[in-house]
Amino acid sequence: MFGFFLKKNLADGWDNLFFLVLTNVFSIIVVAFGVFALKIAADINPWVQNLVLIALGGVMMTVNFAQGACALKMSNFDSPSFGTFFRAFTYVWKVSFSFGAFLVLAALLLRIGFIYYLGFGGKLGLLIIAVLGWFSLISAMALQWFVPLYFLQEQNGFMKCLRKSFIIFFDNPWFSIGCFFYNVLLFALSCVLFLLAPGFSGLVLSTTNALRLRLKKYDWLEEMESKEPGFTNDRDKRYNVPWDELLLEDRETLGPRKLSSFIFPWR
């Protein structure tokens, strides 16, 4: 299943590369403005700098959510549009700004905690730092699902997305870890390419593609539970997911995309 995700994500990103680059420009503008604003705020007061950082986190996440609306279309084999991108701002801003501000605030609090317990010293201090480190890593791997959850399950609000992000992580830990480190590699590549590609749009597309495919497991579980009550409580049956069957339609829609077709599209 993970192999098909990589193939589909590469195909979707390549087919919509120009659109990804253009929407990434908006993220680059926010980053550039953020660096400028933080320099000004630093000359005023460290607390003002933190407030600006929290606000910028909210703005940046709002752009990411708009990119997520387009990523949903791409993951469904549909064409994205700037109409979809700009319309998304009108209905995502409350959840997106809250989530971005929440992430930055949490990061600032964790930073304070790390600094404090580093000075605390001793085995207890190291133990608490280790706990904070693992908590940060697990949270990062879980919250990668927040944006795609908002679009793939439209009934989800802030708290539902937050709660379901951790549920999906703990129910699919290895898949979540694999996707997280894949996205780390995508981000490293993005830095080399000045955030133009795959960029933040590519990262949102990656998590949306991954979660869209993974959620097929829960549709299957719901179907099997209706046929065989208690099915989901049987661990052996629950984890024996027939991925070949569940991904058949997507495989047929994607078609036989070989690696050479990405390098030599005219063949």
Short mmCIF file of C-alpha atoms in Angstrom, two decimals:
data_model
loop_
_atom_site.label_atom_id
_atom_site.label_comp_id
_atom_site.label_asym_id
_atom_site.label_seq_id
_atom_site.Cartn_x
_atom_site.Cartn_y
_atom_site.Cartn_z
CA MET A 1 0.00 0.00 0.00
CA PHE A 2 2.81 2.42 0.88
CA GLY A 3 4.48 1.75 -2.46
CA PHE A 4 1.32 2.66 -4.35
CA PHE A 5 1.01 5.84 -2.29
CA LEU A 6 4.53 6.89 -3.32
CA LYS A 7 3.75 6.19 -6.97
CA LYS A 8 0.43 8.04 -6.93
CA ASN A 9 1.85 11.00 -5.05
CA LEU A 10 4.71 11.32 -7.52
CA ALA A 11 2.27 11.14 -10.43
CA ASP A 12 -0.11 13.71 -8.93
CA GLY A 13 2.74 16.06 -8.08
CA TRP A 14 4.32 15.75 -11.51
CA ASP A 15 1.03 16.20 -13.37
CA ASN A 16 0.25 19.35 -11.37
CA LEU A 17 3.79 20.65 -10.94
CA PHE A 18 3.09 24.08 -12.45
CA PHE A 19 0.09 24.60 -10.17
CA LEU A 20 2.11 23.51 -7.11
CA VAL A 21 4.84 26.01 -7.94
CA LEU A 22 2.37 28.88 -8.35
CA THR A 23 0.55 28.17 -5.08
CA ASN A 24 3.89 27.78 -3.31
CA VAL A 25 4.64 31.38 -4.23
CA PHE A 26 1.98 32.44 -1.71
CA SER A 27 3.75 30.45 1.02
CA ILE A 28 7.09 32.01 0.07
CA ILE A 29 5.56 35.50 0.31
CA VAL A 30 4.25 34.73 3.81
CA VAL A 31 7.67 33.36 4.87
CA ALA A 32 9.46 36.42 3.49
CA PHE A 33 7.01 38.80 5.15
CA GLY A 34 7.33 36.80 8.37
CA VAL A 35 11.11 37.14 8.47
CA PHE A 36 10.79 40.89 7.91
CA ALA A 37 8.06 41.27 10.57
CA LEU A 38 10.00 39.24 13.13
CA LYS A 39 13.09 41.42 12.67
CA ILE A 40 11.04 44.53 13.37
CA ALA A 41 9.29 42.90 16.35
CA ALA A 42 12.62 41.79 17.83
CA ASP A 43 13.71 45.42 18.09
CA ILE A 44 10.54 46.25 20.02
CA ASN A 45 10.15 43.47 22.57
CA PRO A 46 10.63 39.67 22.74
CA TRP A 47 6.98 39.27 23.74
CA VAL A 48 5.87 41.22 20.70
CA GLN A 49 8.07 38.95 18.59
CA ASN A 50 6.31 35.90 20.03
CA LEU A 51 2.89 37.41 19.30
CA VAL A 52 3.93 38.15 15.71
CA LEU A 53 5.24 34.59 15.39
CA ILE A 54 1.91 33.16 16.60
CA ALA A 55 -0.02 35.36 14.16
CA LEU A 56 2.26 34.35 11.30
CA GLY A 57 1.72 30.71 12.18
CA GLY A 58 -2.01 31.25 11.76
CA VAL A 59 -1.60 33.04 8.42
CA MET A 60 0.80 30.39 7.10
CA MET A 61 -1.54 27.59 8.09
CA THR A 62 -4.43 29.36 6.35
CA VAL A 63 -2.44 29.28 3.11
CA ASN A 64 -1.70 25.59 3.76
CA PHE A 65 -5.41 24.90 4.17
CA ALA A 66 -6.16 26.64 0.87
CA GLN A 67 -3.52 24.41 -0.70
CA GLY A 68 -5.24 21.48 1.02
CA ALA A 69 -8.51 22.23 -0.79
CA CYS A 70 -6.63 21.87 -4.08
CA ALA A 71 -4.77 18.80 -2.84
CA LEU A 72 -8.12 17.11 -2.27
CA LYS A 73 -8.98 17.57 -5.94
CA MET A 74 -5.60 16.28 -7.08
CA SER A 75 -5.84 13.22 -4.84
CA ASN A 76 -9.25 12.47 -6.38
CA PHE A 77 -7.76 12.57 -9.92
CA ASP A 78 -9.38 15.95 -10.53
CA SER A 79 -7.79 19.18 -11.72
CA PRO A 80 -7.11 21.92 -9.14
CA SER A 81 -7.96 25.54 -9.85
CA PHE A 82 -7.19 28.95 -8.46
CA GLY A 83 -10.92 29.36 -7.90
CA THR A 84 -10.78 26.46 -5.43
CA PHE A 85 -7.64 27.91 -3.86
CA PHE A 86 -9.03 31.41 -3.26
CA ARG A 87 -12.53 30.25 -2.25
CA ALA A 88 -11.01 28.09 0.47
CA PHE A 89 -9.87 31.19 2.37
CA THR A 90 -13.49 32.19 2.95
CA TYR A 91 -14.42 29.06 4.90
CA VAL A 92 -11.18 27.62 6.36
CA TRP A 93 -9.77 30.72 8.06
CA LYS A 94 -11.22 30.07 11.51
CA VAL A 95 -9.96 26.49 11.83
CA SER A 96 -6.73 27.10 9.92
CA PHE A 97 -5.69 30.23 11.80
CA SER A 98 -6.53 28.59 15.14
CA PHE A 99 -4.51 25.49 14.25
CA GLY A 100 -1.48 27.48 13.06
CA ALA A 101 -1.52 29.72 16.13
CA PHE A 102 -1.95 26.66 18.35
CA LEU A 103 1.09 24.94 16.79
CA VAL A 104 3.34 27.95 17.26
CA LEU A 105 2.13 28.54 20.82
CA ALA A 106 2.73 24.86 21.65
CA ALA A 107 6.22 25.05 20.13
CA LEU A 108 7.04 28.16 22.21
CA LEU A 109 5.84 26.47 25.40
CA LEU A 110 7.87 23.35 24.61
CA ARG A 111 10.92 25.53 23.97
CA ILE A 112 10.49 27.11 27.41
CA GLY A 113 10.14 23.64 28.92
CA PHE A 114 13.30 22.34 27.23
CA ILE A 115 15.34 25.37 28.36
CA TYR A 116 14.04 25.14 31.92
CA TYR A 117 14.68 21.42 32.36
CA LEU A 118 18.09 21.64 30.68
CA GLY A 119 19.05 23.98 33.51
CA PHE A 120 17.29 21.74 36.03
CA GLY A 121 20.05 19.16 35.66
CA GLY A 122 20.28 15.65 37.04
CA LYS A 123 18.60 12.46 35.93
CA LEU A 124 15.13 13.85 36.56
CA GLY A 125 15.78 16.80 34.25
CA LEU A 126 17.08 14.51 31.50
CA LEU A 127 14.07 12.21 31.95
CA ILE A 128 11.62 15.10 31.57
CA ILE A 129 13.50 16.38 28.50
CA ALA A 130 13.31 12.89 26.96
CA VAL A 131 9.55 12.77 27.65
CA LEU A 132 9.08 16.22 26.10
CA GLY A 133 11.15 15.16 23.09
CA TRP A 134 9.09 12.03 22.44
CA PHE A 135 5.87 13.95 23.02
CA SER A 136 6.95 16.54 20.44
CA LEU A 137 7.91 13.91 17.87
CA ILE A 138 4.72 11.87 18.30
CA SER A 139 2.61 15.03 18.15
CA ALA A 140 4.33 16.13 14.94
CA MET A 141 3.71 12.73 13.32
CA ALA A 142 0.08 12.72 14.44
CA LEU A 143 -0.75 16.31 13.49
CA GLN A 144 0.43 15.79 9.92
CA TRP A 145 -3.08 14.37 9.41
CA PHE A 146 -4.91 17.49 10.67
CA VAL A 147 -5.23 19.35 7.34
CA PRO A 148 -6.26 16.36 5.18
CA LEU A 149 -8.75 15.25 7.86
CA TYR A 150 -10.49 18.61 7.57
CA PHE A 151 -11.07 18.12 3.84
CA LEU A 152 -11.52 14.35 3.63
CA GLN A 153 -14.09 14.36 6.42
CA GLU A 154 -16.00 17.62 6.08
CA GLN A 155 -17.86 17.21 9.36
CA ASN A 156 -14.65 17.60 11.35
CA GLY A 157 -14.03 20.79 13.30
CA PHE A 158 -10.89 21.80 15.19
CA MET A 159 -11.24 19.44 18.14
CA LYS A 160 -12.40 16.49 16.01
CA CYS A 161 -9.44 16.91 13.65
CA LEU A 162 -7.11 17.15 16.65
CA ARG A 163 -8.53 14.02 18.30
CA LYS A 164 -8.75 11.98 15.09
CA SER A 165 -5.17 12.89 14.14
CA PHE A 166 -3.90 11.06 17.21
CA ILE A 167 -6.36 8.18 16.71
CA ILE A 168 -5.07 7.64 13.17
CA PHE A 169 -1.46 7.82 14.34
CA PHE A 170 -1.85 5.24 17.10
CA ASP A 171 -3.95 2.96 14.88
CA ASN A 172 -1.44 3.23 11.99
CA PRO A 173 1.91 4.01 13.67
CA TRP A 174 4.27 2.56 11.07
CA PHE A 175 2.38 4.12 8.19
CA SER A 176 2.38 7.50 9.98
CA ILE A 177 6.11 7.24 10.70
CA GLY A 178 6.85 6.33 7.08
CA CYS A 179 4.79 9.25 5.75
CA PHE A 180 6.38 11.65 8.23
CA PHE A 181 9.95 10.85 7.20
CA TYR A 182 8.94 10.85 3.54
CA ASN A 183 7.66 14.39 4.07
CA VAL A 184 10.90 15.32 5.83
CA LEU A 185 12.73 14.27 2.64
CA LEU A 186 10.26 16.28 0.54
CA PHE A 187 10.88 19.32 2.73
CA ALA A 188 14.65 18.92 2.39
CA LEU A 189 14.23 18.77 -1.39
CA SER A 190 11.98 21.83 -1.21
CA CYS A 191 14.67 23.80 0.62
CA VAL A 192 17.14 22.97 -2.15
CA LEU A 193 14.59 24.25 -4.69
CA PHE A 194 13.85 27.44 -2.68
CA LEU A 195 10.44 26.11 -1.53
CA LEU A 196 9.07 26.25 -5.08
CA ALA A 197 8.67 22.48 -5.47
CA PRO A 198 7.39 20.30 -3.98
CA GLY A 199 7.09 23.02 -1.33
CA PHE A 200 4.27 23.37 1.14
CA SER A 201 1.68 22.53 -1.52
CA GLY A 202 3.53 19.30 -2.23
CA LEU A 203 3.66 18.42 1.47
CA VAL A 204 -0.09 18.96 1.84
CA LEU A 205 -0.70 16.88 -1.30
CA SER A 206 1.45 14.10 0.16
CA THR A 207 -0.47 13.86 3.44
CA THR A 208 -3.81 14.17 1.64
CA ASN A 209 -2.94 11.36 -0.77
CA ALA A 210 -1.69 9.18 2.07
CA LEU A 211 -4.73 9.68 4.30
CA ARG A 212 -7.22 9.35 1.44
CA LEU A 213 -5.84 5.90 0.68
CA ARG A 214 -5.56 4.92 4.34
CA LEU A 215 -9.17 5.83 5.11
CA LYS A 216 -10.29 3.10 2.72
CA LYS A 217 -9.33 0.75 5.54
CA TYR A 218 -12.00 2.26 7.79
CA ASP A 219 -14.68 2.07 5.10
CA TRP A 220 -13.81 -1.61 4.74
CA LEU A 221 -13.93 -2.16 8.51
CA GLU A 222 -17.33 -0.49 8.71
CA GLU A 223 -18.63 -2.69 5.91
CA MET A 224 -17.25 -5.87 7.49
CA GLU A 225 -18.65 -4.92 10.91
CA SER A 226 -22.13 -4.58 9.40
CA LYS A 227 -21.79 -8.05 7.85
CA GLU A 228 -20.08 -9.68 10.81
CA PRO A 229 -20.73 -7.98 14.19
CA GLY A 230 -17.61 -8.00 16.37
CA PHE A 231 -15.30 -8.10 13.35
CA THR A 232 -13.40 -4.96 14.38
CA ASN A 233 -12.65 -6.44 17.82
CA ASP A 234 -10.75 -9.35 16.27
CA ARG A 235 -7.18 -8.09 15.92
CA ASP A 236 -6.17 -10.75 13.41
CA LYS A 237 -9.07 -9.94 11.11
CA ARG A 238 -8.86 -6.20 11.66
CA TYR A 239 -5.27 -5.94 10.53
CA ASN A 240 -5.61 -8.31 7.59
CA VAL A 241 -6.65 -5.51 5.24
CA PRO A 242 -7.14 -6.55 1.57
CA TRP A 243 -5.26 -3.58 0.13
CA ASP A 244 -5.06 -5.05 -3.39
CA GLU A 245 -8.83 -5.12 -3.52
CA LEU A 246 -9.33 -1.71 -1.87
CA LEU A 247 -6.85 0.05 -4.15
CA LEU A 248 -7.95 -1.65 -7.37
CA GLU A 249 -10.01 1.29 -8.65
CA ASP A 250 -7.24 3.78 -7.90
CA ARG A 251 -4.66 1.57 -9.60
CA GLU A 252 -6.79 1.32 -12.71
CA THR A 253 -7.43 5.07 -12.76
CA LEU A 254 -3.75 5.91 -12.30
CA GLY A 255 -2.68 3.41 -14.92
CA PRO A 256 0.76 1.92 -15.53
CA ARG A 257 2.89 4.98 -14.78
CA LYS A 258 6.51 3.90 -15.15
CA LEU A 259 9.41 5.94 -13.79
CA SER A 260 10.64 6.61 -17.34
CA SER A 261 7.34 8.35 -18.16
CA PHE A 262 8.12 11.05 -15.59
CA ILE A 263 11.56 11.71 -17.05
CA PHE A 264 10.53 11.27 -20.71
CA PRO A 265 6.80 12.19 -20.80
CA TRP A 266 6.70 12.11 -24.61
CA ARG A 267 7.36 8.35 -24.67
#
